[in-house]
Short mmCIF file of C-alpha atoms in Angstrom, two decimals:
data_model
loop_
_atom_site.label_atom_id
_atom_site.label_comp_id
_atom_site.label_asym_id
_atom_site.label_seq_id
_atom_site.Cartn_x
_atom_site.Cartn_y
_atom_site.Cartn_z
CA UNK A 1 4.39 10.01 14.31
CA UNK A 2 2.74 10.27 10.91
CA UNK A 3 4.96 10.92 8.70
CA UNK A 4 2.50 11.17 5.58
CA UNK A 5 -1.11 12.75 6.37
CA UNK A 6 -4.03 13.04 4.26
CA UNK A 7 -6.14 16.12 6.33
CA UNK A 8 -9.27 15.42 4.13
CA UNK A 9 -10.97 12.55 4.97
CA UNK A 10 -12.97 12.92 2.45
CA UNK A 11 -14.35 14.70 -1.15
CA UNK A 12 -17.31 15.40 -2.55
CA UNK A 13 -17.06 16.29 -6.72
CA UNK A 14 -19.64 16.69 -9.66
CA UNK A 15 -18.92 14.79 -12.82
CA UNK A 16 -16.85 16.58 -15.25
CA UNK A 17 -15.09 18.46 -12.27
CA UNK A 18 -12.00 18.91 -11.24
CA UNK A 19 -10.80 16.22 -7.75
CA UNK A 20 -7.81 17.13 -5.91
CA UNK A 21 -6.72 15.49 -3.37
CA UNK A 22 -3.67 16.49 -1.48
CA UNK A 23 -1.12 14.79 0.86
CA UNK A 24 1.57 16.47 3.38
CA UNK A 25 4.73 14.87 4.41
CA UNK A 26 7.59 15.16 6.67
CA UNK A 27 10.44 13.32 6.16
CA UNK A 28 13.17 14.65 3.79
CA UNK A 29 14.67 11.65 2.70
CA UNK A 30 11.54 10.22 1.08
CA UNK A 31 12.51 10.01 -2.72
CA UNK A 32 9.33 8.90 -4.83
CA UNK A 33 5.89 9.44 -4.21
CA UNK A 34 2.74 7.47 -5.47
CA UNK A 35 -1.30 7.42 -5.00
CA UNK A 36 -2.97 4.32 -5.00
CA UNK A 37 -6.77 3.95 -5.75
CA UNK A 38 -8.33 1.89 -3.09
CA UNK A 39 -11.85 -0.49 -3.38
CA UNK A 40 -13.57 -1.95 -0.51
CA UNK A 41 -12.20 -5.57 0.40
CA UNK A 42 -9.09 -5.44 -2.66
CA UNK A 43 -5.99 -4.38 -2.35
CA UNK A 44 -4.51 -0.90 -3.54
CA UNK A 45 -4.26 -0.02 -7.15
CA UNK A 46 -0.86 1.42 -7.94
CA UNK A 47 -2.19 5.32 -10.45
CA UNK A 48 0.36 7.09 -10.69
CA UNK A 49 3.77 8.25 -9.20
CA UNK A 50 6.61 11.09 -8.58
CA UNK A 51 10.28 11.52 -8.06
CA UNK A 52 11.25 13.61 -5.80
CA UNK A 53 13.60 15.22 -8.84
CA UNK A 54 10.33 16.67 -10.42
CA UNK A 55 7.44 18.73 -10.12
CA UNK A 56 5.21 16.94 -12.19
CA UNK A 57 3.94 14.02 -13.54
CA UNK A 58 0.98 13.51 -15.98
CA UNK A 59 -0.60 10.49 -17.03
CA UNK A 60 -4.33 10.49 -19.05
CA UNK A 61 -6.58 12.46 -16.35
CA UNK A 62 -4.19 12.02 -13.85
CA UNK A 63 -1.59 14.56 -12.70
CA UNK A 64 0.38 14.56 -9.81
CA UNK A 65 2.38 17.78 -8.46
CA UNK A 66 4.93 17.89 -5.84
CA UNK A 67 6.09 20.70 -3.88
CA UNK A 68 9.14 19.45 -2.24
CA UNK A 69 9.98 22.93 -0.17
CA UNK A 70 5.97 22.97 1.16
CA UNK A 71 6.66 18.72 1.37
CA UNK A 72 3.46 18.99 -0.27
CA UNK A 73 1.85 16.82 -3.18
CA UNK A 74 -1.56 16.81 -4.84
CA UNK A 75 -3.31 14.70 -7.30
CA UNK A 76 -5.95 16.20 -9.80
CA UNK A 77 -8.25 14.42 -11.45
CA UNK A 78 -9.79 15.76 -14.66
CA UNK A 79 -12.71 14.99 -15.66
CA UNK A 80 -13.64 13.33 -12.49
CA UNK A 81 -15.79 10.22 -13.55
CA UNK A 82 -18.06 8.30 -11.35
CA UNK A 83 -15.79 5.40 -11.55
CA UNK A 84 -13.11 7.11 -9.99
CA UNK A 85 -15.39 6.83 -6.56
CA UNK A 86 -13.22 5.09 -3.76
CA UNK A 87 -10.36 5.63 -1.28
CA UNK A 88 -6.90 7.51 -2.37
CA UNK A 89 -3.78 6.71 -0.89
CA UNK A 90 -0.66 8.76 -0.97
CA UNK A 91 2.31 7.30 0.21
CA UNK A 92 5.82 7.85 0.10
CA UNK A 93 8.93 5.91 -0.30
CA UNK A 94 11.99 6.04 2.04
CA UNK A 95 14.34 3.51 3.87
CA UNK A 96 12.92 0.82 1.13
CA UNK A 97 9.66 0.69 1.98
CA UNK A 98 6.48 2.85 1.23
CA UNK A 99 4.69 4.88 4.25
CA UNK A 100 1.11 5.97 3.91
CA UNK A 101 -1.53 8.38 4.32
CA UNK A 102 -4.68 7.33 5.88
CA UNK A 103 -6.55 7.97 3.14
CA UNK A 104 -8.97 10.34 1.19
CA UNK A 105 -12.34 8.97 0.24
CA UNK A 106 -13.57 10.43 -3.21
CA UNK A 107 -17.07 10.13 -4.52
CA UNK A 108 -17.93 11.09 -7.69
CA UNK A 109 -21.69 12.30 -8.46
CA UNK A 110 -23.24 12.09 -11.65
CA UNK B 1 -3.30 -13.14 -14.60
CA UNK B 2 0.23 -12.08 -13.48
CA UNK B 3 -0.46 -9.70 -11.08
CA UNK B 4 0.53 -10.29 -7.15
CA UNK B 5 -1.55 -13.02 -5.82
CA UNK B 6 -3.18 -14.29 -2.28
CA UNK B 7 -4.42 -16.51 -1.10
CA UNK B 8 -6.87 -17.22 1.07
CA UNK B 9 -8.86 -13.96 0.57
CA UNK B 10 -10.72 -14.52 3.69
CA UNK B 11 -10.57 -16.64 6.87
CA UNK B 12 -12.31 -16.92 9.91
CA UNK B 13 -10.82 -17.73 13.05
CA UNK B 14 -11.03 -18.41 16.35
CA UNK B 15 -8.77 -16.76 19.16
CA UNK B 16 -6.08 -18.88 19.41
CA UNK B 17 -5.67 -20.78 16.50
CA UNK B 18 -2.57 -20.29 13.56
CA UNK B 19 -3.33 -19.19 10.43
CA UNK B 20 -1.32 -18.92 7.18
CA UNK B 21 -1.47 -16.70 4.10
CA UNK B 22 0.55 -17.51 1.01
CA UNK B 23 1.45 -14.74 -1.51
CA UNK B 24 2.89 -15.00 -5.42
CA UNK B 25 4.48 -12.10 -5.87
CA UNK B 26 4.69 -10.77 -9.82
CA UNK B 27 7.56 -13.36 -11.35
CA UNK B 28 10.07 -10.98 -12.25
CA UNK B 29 10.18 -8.78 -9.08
CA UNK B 30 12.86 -10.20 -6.34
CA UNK B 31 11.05 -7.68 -3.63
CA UNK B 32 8.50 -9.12 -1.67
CA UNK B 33 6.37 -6.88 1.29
CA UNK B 34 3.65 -7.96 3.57
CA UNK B 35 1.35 -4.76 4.83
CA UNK B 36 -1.33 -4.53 7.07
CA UNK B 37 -4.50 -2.52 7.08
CA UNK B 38 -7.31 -1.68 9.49
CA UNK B 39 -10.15 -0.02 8.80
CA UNK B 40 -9.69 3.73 8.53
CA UNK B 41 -6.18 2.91 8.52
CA UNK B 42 -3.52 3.43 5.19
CA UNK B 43 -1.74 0.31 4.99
CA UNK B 44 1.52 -0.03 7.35
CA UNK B 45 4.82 -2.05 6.98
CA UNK B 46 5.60 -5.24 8.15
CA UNK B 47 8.35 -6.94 6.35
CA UNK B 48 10.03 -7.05 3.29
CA UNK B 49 12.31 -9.62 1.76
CA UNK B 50 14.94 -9.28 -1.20
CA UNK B 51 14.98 -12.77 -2.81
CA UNK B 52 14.65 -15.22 -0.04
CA UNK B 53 16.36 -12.55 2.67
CA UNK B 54 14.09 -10.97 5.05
CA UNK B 55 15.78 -7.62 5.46
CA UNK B 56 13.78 -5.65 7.47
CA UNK B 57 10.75 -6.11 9.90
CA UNK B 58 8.61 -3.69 11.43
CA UNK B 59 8.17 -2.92 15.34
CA UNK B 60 4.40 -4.53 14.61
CA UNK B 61 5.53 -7.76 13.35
CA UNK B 62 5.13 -9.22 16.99
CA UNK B 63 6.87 -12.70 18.08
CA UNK B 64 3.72 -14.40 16.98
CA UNK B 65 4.08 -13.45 13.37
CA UNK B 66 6.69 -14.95 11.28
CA UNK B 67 6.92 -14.65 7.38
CA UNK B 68 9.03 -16.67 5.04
CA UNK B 69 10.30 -16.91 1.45
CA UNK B 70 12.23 -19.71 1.24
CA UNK B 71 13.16 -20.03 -2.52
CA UNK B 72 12.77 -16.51 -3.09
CA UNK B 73 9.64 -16.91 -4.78
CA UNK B 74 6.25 -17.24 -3.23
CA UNK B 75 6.05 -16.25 0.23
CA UNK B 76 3.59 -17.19 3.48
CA UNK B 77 2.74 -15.23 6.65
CA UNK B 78 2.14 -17.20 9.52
CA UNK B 79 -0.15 -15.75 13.00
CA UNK B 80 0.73 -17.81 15.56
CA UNK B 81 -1.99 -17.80 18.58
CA UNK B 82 -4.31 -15.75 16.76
CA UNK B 83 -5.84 -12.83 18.83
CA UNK B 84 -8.94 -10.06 18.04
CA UNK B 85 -6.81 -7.49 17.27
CA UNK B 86 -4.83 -9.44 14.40
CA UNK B 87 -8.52 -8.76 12.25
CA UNK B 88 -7.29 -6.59 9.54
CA UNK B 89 -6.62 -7.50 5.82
CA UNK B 90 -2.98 -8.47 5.04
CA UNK B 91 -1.41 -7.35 2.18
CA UNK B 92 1.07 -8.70 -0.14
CA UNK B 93 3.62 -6.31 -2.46
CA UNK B 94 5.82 -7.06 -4.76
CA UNK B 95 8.63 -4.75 -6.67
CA UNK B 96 11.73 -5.20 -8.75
CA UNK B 97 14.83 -4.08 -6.99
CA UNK B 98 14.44 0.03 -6.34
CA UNK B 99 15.92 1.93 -9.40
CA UNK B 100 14.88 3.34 -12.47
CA UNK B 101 12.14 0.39 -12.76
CA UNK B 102 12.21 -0.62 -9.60
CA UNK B 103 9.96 1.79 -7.95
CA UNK B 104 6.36 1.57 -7.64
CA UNK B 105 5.39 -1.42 -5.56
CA UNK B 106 2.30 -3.40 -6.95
CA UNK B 107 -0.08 -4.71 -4.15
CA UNK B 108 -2.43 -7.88 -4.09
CA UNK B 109 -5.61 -8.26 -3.44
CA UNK B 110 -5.50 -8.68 -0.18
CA UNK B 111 -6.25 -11.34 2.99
CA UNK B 112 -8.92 -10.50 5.21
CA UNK B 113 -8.11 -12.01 8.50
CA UNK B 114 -11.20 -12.38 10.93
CA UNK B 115 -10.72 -13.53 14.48
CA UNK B 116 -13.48 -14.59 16.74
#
């Protein structure tokens, strides 16, 4: 049962653009949310997180936005650079531990 | 450096054999997790200590895996009888106790495990 799913493999954005990346979940009773940037062979990069008490969080060009009655949260990313290339994981929090997505792989053209 | 550290980043194994990965979690934090990913994969749960308590272990952590934290500090993972499926990269977490501060969960770099 996945309770967290990223439904877009992957992303395709121009430099400059706008990335958003968006994550689904089930469970209720998950209270924080986070996205972690993700390189080949290293471990995730903690961006940028949520409580489940907002609708918004906003840090430099990230922003995250939760829908909690859609159990819905996106992640825009503005200007997309070419360094921001690489795998995004949402996950959620519940029960103590974190569950994740299975990822959505961004690249970033210049 | 005080980030969550691993070690070794990669090892090579045959079927079989034990291994053992050793994690430093950030100094302050008292929550320790071990995660594993496969390719394609997000990572999943395996364990997760407070202090030197393991209070939880997932469904995946089979008989041959058994992770420790004995002075609540550092922690190892240990693969007993090592088989091809056990290839993934193992990944260490550490957090302070959840609250206000307590809840974003800061990853390592990871432990590729290789099996042959």
């Amino acid at each position: 049962d996945q309770q967290v799913k990223q439904n877009s493999p992957s992303l395709s954005v121009q430099e400059g653009r706008i990335s958003i990346l968006n994550c689904d979940y089930t469970n209720s009773m998950f209270d924080y949310f986070l996205w972690y940037k993700k390189y080949p062979a290293e471990g995730p990069t903690f961006l940028i997180s949520i409580s489940s008490i907002k609708d918004k969080n906003e840090d430099g060009r990230f922003t995250v936005f939760l829908n909690k009655s859609a159990k819905h949260l996106s992640l825009h990313i503005v200007p997309s650079q070419p360094g921001d290339s690489a795998v995004y994981f949402c996950a959620a929090k519940g029960f103590q531990k974190l569950v994740f997505g299975t990822g959505t792989r961004l690249l970033v053209s210049p | 450096d005080t980030g969550v550290s691993q070690n070794p980043r990669h090892k090579i194994t045959k079927r079989g054999q034990n291994v053992t990965f050793r994690c430093d979690p950030i100094s302050e934090h008292n929550r320790l997790y071990w995660y594993r990913q496969t390719l394609g994969q997000g990572p999943e749960f395996l364990t997760y200590f407070q202090n030197e308590a393991q209070l939880e272990k997932s469904r995946l952590l089979s008989d041959r895996f058994s992770a420790e934290r004995p002075k609540g500090s550092f922690s190892t993972l240990e693969i007993q009888r090592t088989e091809q499926g056990d290839s993934a990269m193992y990944l260490c977490a550490s957090s302070l106790t959840p609250g206000p501060r307590g809840n974003t969960i800061y990853f390592g770099e990871g432990s590729w495990l290789t099996v042959v």
